[in-house]
Amino acid sequence: MSQPIPEIVYPSPRQIMIRRTLTHKGFLIGAIMLLLISAAALLAPVLSPYDPYNQDLSRRMINPVWHENGSWEHPLGTDNLGRDYLSRLMYGARISLLLGGCAMLISGVIGTSLGIAAGYFGGRVDMVVGFLITARLSMPVVLVALAVVALIGSSLNVIIWVLGLLIWDRFAVVMRASTQQLREMDYVNAAKAIGCSTLRVLVSEILPNVFNNLIVVATLEIAHAILLEAALSFLGMGVQPPLPSWGLMVAEGKEFMLFSPWVIFIPGTVLSLLVLAINLMGDGIRDITAPEGRS
Amino acid sequence: MTTLLNIRALYVNISLSAGMLHAVRDVSFHVERGETLCLVGESGCGKSLTALAVMDILPSRSVRWAEQITLEGQDLQNLKDRHMSDLRGSRMAMIFQEPMTSLNPCYTIGNQLEETLRRHRSASRREARDRAVFLLEKVGITAAGTRLKQYPHQLSGGLRQRVMIAMSLMCGPALIIADEPTTALDVTIQAQILSLLSSLQKEFGMGMIFITHDLGIVARIATRVAVMYCGMVVETGVVGEIFHSPLHPYTQGLLACLPVPGKTRPGEHLGSIPGMVPTPIGDFSGCMFRNRCSHAMEECCHESIELYRVSVERAYRCLLSKETCLANHMTQKD
Amino acid sequence: MKHQLIHIRELTKTYRISTGLFRGKHDLRAVNGVTLEVEQGTVFGLVGESGCGKTTLSKLLLGLEQRTGGEILFNNRPTESIPRRDLARHIQPVFQDPYSSLNPRKSVASIISLPLKVHRVGTMVDWSRRVQEIMDVVGLPPRLANSYPGQLSGGQRQRVAVARALIMHPDVVVCDEPTSALDVSVQSQILNMLMDLRSELGLTYILISHNLSVVEHMASRVAVMYLGRIVEEAPTATLFRSPHHPYTRALLDSVLTPEPEKGLPENHLGIAYPDPIDPPPGCTFHPRCPCAQDVCRKIPPCPVNIGNHMVECHFPLNNSTPKYN
């Protein structure tokens, strides 16, 4: 009889996230940059023109293509041992990404468990975790890393574990704060009243709702780990030659800085671009996964 | 004696990603000195936005326009921002629902009270303080001198709301707009605050717009009532008429939903309005209540329904005749 | 023979709160010796204002908090002896805020079927069938099963909360202000649904609310709480017709019914708000009581039973008809 009034259909959370993703400029730019760098890293064996470890002393310090002496044979030139820069850069991306990812995973697991436990249980657990966080924050990360590496010796594994065990503090702090906010929510009480075990409440009710904060911190910590590794390698206490870490490439190029500035300029730029891309993505993820306000 | 506040054909639109939200449409009412007009409706009916529109403190991305908005004869629409902010607080004041967010937790009560007066009247510190003490005592707060030095978090909800009332009275406004001021309070405190507002209104001769969703409050405090639904005023009238002979099917439905101790039979079904309030986004025509109305007709979809004036203060927005509406109400009561 | 499903005896819950850096810890008696019985198949109303302890009492009943003293018996078994999972099958909550009682990251079907998963009832096929059944019972259209809470209205969310509570067929449902956050027209829909479900499924409700009109409509027996104690308890009609405790009288006087002729009530309670950490000596209500005497300030009153009407006052009111009547 009467024409019904059209009902507004609210979009599901997935649809909201997709719509936000496609319109968020920062996220898209960061994602594309990261995709390119990751593709280069992944396909390095296929794409790189030369073997990065192949030294050819007859071809030392060739200028990159934009200088007068440069050629497309070595688009980014060669270093002081005659190794092709472009190839080194691509393999270096693998090291940075691998290191960043693994360190983030280790620190993420440690920090998230501590943070959620502290936020959910409060009381003594909170005190203990708070103490651990304070102790960790009072340590100068780079110096401790240097000391450990000096004692144990440096290899990729050692660097990954040292960084992973040192940068978990931001995870813990953010997860603790997020969990405290959620602890009093009625759906947590309802889950407890249904008879859920504590572990189930944490994994099934709390974790999905702190996940967006977790992802944001994770992206920031990848960038953090990459920069730390570069710093350590620059100081000679990180990845050891001949592995093509970007930080190491900057260190090796230090001596030739005045005459061939591109030797540091190139790895420095790529490092900045990678960190920029990750940070843009992190900001983007924060905006995309932000919870909707009340309708 | 001019009308205190006159609003004619007020519209507020808010642009959302889903479309244009017609939050307030063709709202007209007037308030006289010494009387209380209650704007009543459920969530999403636009009553709070109407108040914000009168005060011109709408959220961003909203647009308001009206045929007329006049306060004490002065047109408010074309005022410069500076003049409008002069009026706000001194000629018309607003009391909000949540006193904790309306009071700045960083400043003492005395500081906030005095600042209101000094901003508008360039009074001295001593004058401002005296007026603050006077008003705190008027709102029933003893030991006013000590209270002036306290911070908002040191007071209970009821006391904070009394401070809010005192703050709104600092400059002796002609119009008070109260937006759900007692919703967050306990039932016994609510009764006290309402009595306080009522007696202050009588003493200072202000006009008051009281916004609420609670029909019980409306019955006890209103002189006149405007019922809102989906951004429009669907019925206006003197409070007795609205409650004893409501005309619009929505008003009738609302009144049937309420459990009244002593009147509704315990354990029996309460009256209800089926369905949900629609959101007025985008284009539409006809009556927005038709999909929940048991008397809906074919014409309700197509025509835009005007506010039909039955008498000076009585109007309703429905195609049914007054006699039909009253007859429906009688059958509903049985 | 009426079966008393729940017995609560002298239940106490005390929190230790530190009130400042140098002021040490104080005891906050949220629930201070509550005794009551809930009969099977009835609606028991619990009213009180903020700070009276009714929410803490509901958490104690649901097993979300541990009691400090006293006992709770369910079907004559102390609740400590019942494993938490089994207790959950007997007593379930419906909370006040429909926006925070549902996990925003889970679909409606996932939320409603959580009890089935936790208690490992049936197979996955059974779950979706049972979810559809209960959604039908509470009046939710089947297409909403894959929606998320953010897409639903307040009334719909509250129906989801009721569905979750009822899917395991509990005996008791603790409704903590189930309709306070809803619009009036939605409120009556939800209340009607709750009443129907109670008679269809033989449920027992504990209805906690500050809205006395709703309690009067739904409950058969009402208890009034003040600062952690029950100050009056009686069948609904008796309590509302002739309250004996001055606080009950003041509460009932403050009820604003939609009757314009009646004007505004005066309740003479003063503005002194009690501090639960530092309650007044003697009868905790005496600073706000219009008929307080000397003895009220010194000695706490004992509960007095007049038939099935309990009141805790040194000078209970007689022939006291509230103004709204």
mmCIF file with all atom_site columns, N, CA, C and O in Angstrom, chain A residues 6-21:
data_model
loop_
_atom_site.group_PDB
_atom_site.id
_atom_site.type_symbol
_atom_site.label_atom_id
_atom_site.label_alt_id
_atom_site.label_comp_id
_atom_site.label_asym_id
_atom_site.label_entity_id
_atom_site.label_seq_id
_atom_site.pdbx_PDB_ins_code
_atom_site.Cartn_x
_atom_site.Cartn_y
_atom_site.Cartn_z
_atom_site.occupancy
_atom_site.B_iso_or_equiv
_atom_site.pdbx_formal_charge
_atom_site.auth_seq_id
_atom_site.auth_comp_id
_atom_site.auth_asym_id
_atom_site.auth_atom_id
_atom_site.pdbx_PDB_model_num
ATOM 1  N N  . PRO A 1 6  ? 13.115 3.956  1.838  1.00 0.00 ? 6  PRO A N  1
ATOM 2  C CA . PRO A 1 6  ? 14.324 3.134  1.638  1.00 0.00 ? 6  PRO A CA 1
ATOM 3  C C  . PRO A 1 6  ? 15.184 3.117  2.885  1.00 0.00 ? 6  PRO A C  1
ATOM 4  O O  . PRO A 1 6  ? 15.406 4.132  3.527  1.00 0.00 ? 6  PRO A O  1
ATOM 5  N N  . GLU A 1 7  ? 15.649 1.922  3.234  1.00 0.00 ? 7  GLU A N  1
ATOM 6  C CA . GLU A 1 7  ? 16.440 1.770  4.445  1.00 0.00 ? 7  GLU A CA 1
ATOM 7  C C  . GLU A 1 7  ? 17.891 2.045  4.121  1.00 0.00 ? 7  GLU A C  1
ATOM 8  O O  . GLU A 1 7  ? 18.395 1.627  3.090  1.00 0.00 ? 7  GLU A O  1
ATOM 9  N N  . ILE A 1 8  ? 18.557 2.748  5.005  1.00 0.00 ? 8  ILE A N  1
ATOM 10 C CA . ILE A 1 8  ? 19.987 2.985  4.804  1.00 0.00 ? 8  ILE A CA 1
ATOM 11 C C  . ILE A 1 8  ? 20.715 1.711  5.195  1.00 0.00 ? 8  ILE A C  1
ATOM 12 O O  . ILE A 1 8  ? 20.536 1.202  6.288  1.00 0.00 ? 8  ILE A O  1
ATOM 13 N N  . VAL A 1 9  ? 21.532 1.206  4.292  1.00 0.00 ? 9  VAL A N  1
ATOM 14 C CA . VAL A 1 9  ? 22.328 0.021  4.611  1.00 0.00 ? 9  VAL A CA 1
ATOM 15 C C  . VAL A 1 9  ? 23.734 0.491  4.955  1.00 0.00 ? 9  VAL A C  1
ATOM 16 O O  . VAL A 1 9  ? 24.422 1.076  4.131  1.00 0.00 ? 9  VAL A O  1
ATOM 17 N N  . TYR A 1 10 ? 24.119 0.277  6.189  1.00 0.00 ? 10 TYR A N  1
ATOM 18 C CA . TYR A 1 10 ? 25.449 0.718  6.577  1.00 0.00 ? 10 TYR A CA 1
ATOM 19 C C  . TYR A 1 10 ? 26.483 -0.267 6.060  1.00 0.00 ? 10 TYR A C  1
ATOM 20 O O  . TYR A 1 10 ? 26.280 -1.464 6.104  1.00 0.00 ? 10 TYR A O  1
ATOM 21 N N  . PRO A 1 11 ? 27.608 0.227  5.588  1.00 0.00 ? 11 PRO A N  1
ATOM 22 C CA . PRO A 1 11 ? 28.619 -0.690 5.048  1.00 0.00 ? 11 PRO A CA 1
ATOM 23 C C  . PRO A 1 11 ? 29.261 -1.513 6.151  1.00 0.00 ? 11 PRO A C  1
ATOM 24 O O  . PRO A 1 11 ? 29.354 -1.080 7.292  1.00 0.00 ? 11 PRO A O  1
ATOM 25 N N  . SER A 1 12 ? 29.708 -2.714 5.780  1.00 0.00 ? 12 SER A N  1
ATOM 26 C CA . SER A 1 12 ? 30.381 -3.572 6.756  1.00 0.00 ? 12 SER A CA 1
ATOM 27 C C  . SER A 1 12 ? 31.787 -3.030 6.991  1.00 0.00 ? 12 SER A C  1
ATOM 28 O O  . SER A 1 12 ? 32.303 -2.261 6.189  1.00 0.00 ? 12 SER A O  1
ATOM 29 N N  . PRO A 1 13 ? 32.418 -3.434 8.088  1.00 0.00 ? 13 PRO A N  1
ATOM 30 C CA . PRO A 1 13 ? 33.768 -2.940 8.364  1.00 0.00 ? 13 PRO A CA 1
ATOM 31 C C  . PRO A 1 13 ? 34.731 -3.197 7.220  1.00 0.00 ? 13 PRO A C  1
ATOM 32 O O  . PRO A 1 13 ? 35.578 -2.366 6.916  1.00 0.00 ? 13 PRO A O  1
ATOM 33 N N  . ARG A 1 14 ? 34.576 -4.358 6.544  1.00 0.00 ? 14 ARG A N  1
ATOM 34 C CA . ARG A 1 14 ? 35.497 -4.651 5.445  1.00 0.00 ? 14 ARG A CA 1
ATOM 35 C C  . ARG A 1 14 ? 35.320 -3.641 4.318  1.00 0.00 ? 14 ARG A C  1
ATOM 36 O O  . ARG A 1 14 ? 36.286 -3.133 3.751  1.00 0.00 ? 14 ARG A O  1
ATOM 37 N N  . GLN A 1 15 ? 34.061 -3.335 4.003  1.00 0.00 ? 15 GLN A N  1
ATOM 38 C CA . GLN A 1 15 ? 33.819 -2.383 2.922  1.00 0.00 ? 15 GLN A CA 1
ATOM 39 C C  . GLN A 1 15 ? 34.362 -1.009 3.280  1.00 0.00 ? 15 GLN A C  1
ATOM 40 O O  . GLN A 1 15 ? 34.897 -0.289 2.436  1.00 0.00 ? 15 GLN A O  1
ATOM 41 N N  . ILE A 1 16 ? 34.208 -0.647 4.554  1.00 0.00 ? 16 ILE A N  1
ATOM 42 C CA . ILE A 1 16 ? 34.731 0.650  4.975  1.00 0.00 ? 16 ILE A CA 1
ATOM 43 C C  . ILE A 1 16 ? 36.241 0.688  4.796  1.00 0.00 ? 16 ILE A C  1
ATOM 44 O O  . ILE A 1 16 ? 36.801 1.656  4.278  1.00 0.00 ? 16 ILE A O  1
ATOM 45 N N  . MET A 1 17 ? 36.912 -0.402 5.193  1.00 0.00 ? 17 MET A N  1
ATOM 46 C CA . MET A 1 17 ? 38.373 -0.410 5.089  1.00 0.00 ? 17 MET A CA 1
ATOM 47 C C  . MET A 1 17 ? 38.806 -0.358 3.638  1.00 0.00 ? 17 MET A C  1
ATOM 48 O O  . MET A 1 17 ? 39.748 0.348  3.293  1.00 0.00 ? 17 MET A O  1
ATOM 49 N N  . ILE A 1 18 ? 38.120 -1.090 2.778  1.00 0.00 ? 18 ILE A N  1
ATOM 50 C CA . ILE A 1 18 ? 38.508 -1.083 1.370  1.00 0.00 ? 18 ILE A CA 1
ATOM 51 C C  . ILE A 1 18 ? 38.346 0.313  0.789  1.00 0.00 ? 18 ILE A C  1
ATOM 52 O O  . ILE A 1 18 ? 39.219 0.825  0.083  1.00 0.00 ? 18 ILE A O  1
ATOM 53 N N  . ARG A 1 19 ? 37.220 0.948  1.130  1.00 0.00 ? 19 ARG A N  1
ATOM 54 C CA . ARG A 1 19 ? 36.989 2.297  0.595  1.00 0.00 ? 19 ARG A CA 1
ATOM 55 C C  . ARG A 1 19 ? 38.069 3.260  1.080  1.00 0.00 ? 19 ARG A C  1
ATOM 56 O O  . ARG A 1 19 ? 38.597 4.072  0.329  1.00 0.00 ? 19 ARG A O  1
ATOM 57 N N  . ARG A 1 20 ? 38.409 3.137  2.356  1.00 0.00 ? 20 ARG A N  1
ATOM 58 C CA . ARG A 1 20 ? 39.434 4.025  2.892  1.00 0.00 ? 20 ARG A CA 1
ATOM 59 C C  . ARG A 1 20 ? 40.773 3.754  2.237  1.00 0.00 ? 20 ARG A C  1
ATOM 60 O O  . ARG A 1 20 ? 41.543 4.670  1.957  1.00 0.00 ? 20 ARG A O  1
ATOM 61 N N  . THR A 1 21 ? 41.093 2.466  2.029  1.00 0.00 ? 21 THR A N  1
ATOM 62 C CA . THR A 1 21 ? 42.397 2.120  1.444  1.00 0.00 ? 21 THR A CA 1
ATOM 63 C C  . THR A 1 21 ? 42.543 2.758  0.065  1.00 0.00 ? 21 THR A C  1
ATOM 64 O O  . THR A 1 21 ? 43.579 3.318  -0.266 1.00 0.00 ? 21 THR A O  1
#
